[in-house]
Amino acid sequence: GKNIFLEMEYIYMFRDFKPFYWTYQDYRHPDVKEFFNKARKYYLDLLYKA
């Protein structure tokens, strides 16, 4: 993949996403964290069904 960039904004530990000190303020909003938790659960459900 060309022109694909990544920024680490969270780490998953102790059953939750934890922001880094450099994580943007808007990424720290509880709704964003909830989205990532739901996306992770959805992905894991797909893996377990496969």
XYZ file of C-alpha atoms in Angstrom:
50
model
C 0.000 0.000 0.000
C 1.186 3.380 -1.021
C 0.365 6.489 0.956
C -0.949 4.673 4.013
C -0.004 6.292 7.300
C -0.576 5.241 10.899
C -0.604 7.126 14.160
C -0.822 5.230 17.420
C -3.501 6.952 19.487
C -4.539 4.133 21.829
C -3.166 0.993 23.371
C -5.455 -1.872 24.378
C -4.685 -3.127 27.859
C -6.661 -4.347 30.857
C -9.749 -4.822 28.635
C -9.932 -1.190 27.574
C -8.356 1.279 25.187
C -5.960 3.686 26.882
C -4.888 6.928 25.180
C -1.240 7.936 24.955
C -0.160 11.310 26.308
C 0.079 12.588 22.704
C -3.443 11.445 21.758
C -5.491 14.293 20.306
C -8.162 15.670 22.630
C -11.008 14.834 20.241
C -9.831 11.191 20.156
C -10.094 11.102 23.957
C -13.847 11.707 23.837
C -15.795 8.795 25.422
C -17.834 8.307 22.222
C -14.655 7.636 20.239
C -13.433 5.101 22.778
C -16.858 3.442 22.726
C -16.654 3.197 18.922
C -13.286 1.435 19.104
C -14.542 -0.963 21.779
C -17.592 -1.835 19.659
C -15.447 -2.256 16.537
C -13.074 -4.555 18.439
C -15.963 -6.649 19.763
C -17.491 -6.911 16.270
C -14.151 -8.001 14.777
C -13.547 -10.584 17.516
C -17.069 -11.968 17.054
C -16.323 -12.445 13.352
C -13.062 -14.216 14.150
C -14.687 -16.603 16.620
C -17.462 -17.495 14.149
C -14.986 -18.306 11.371
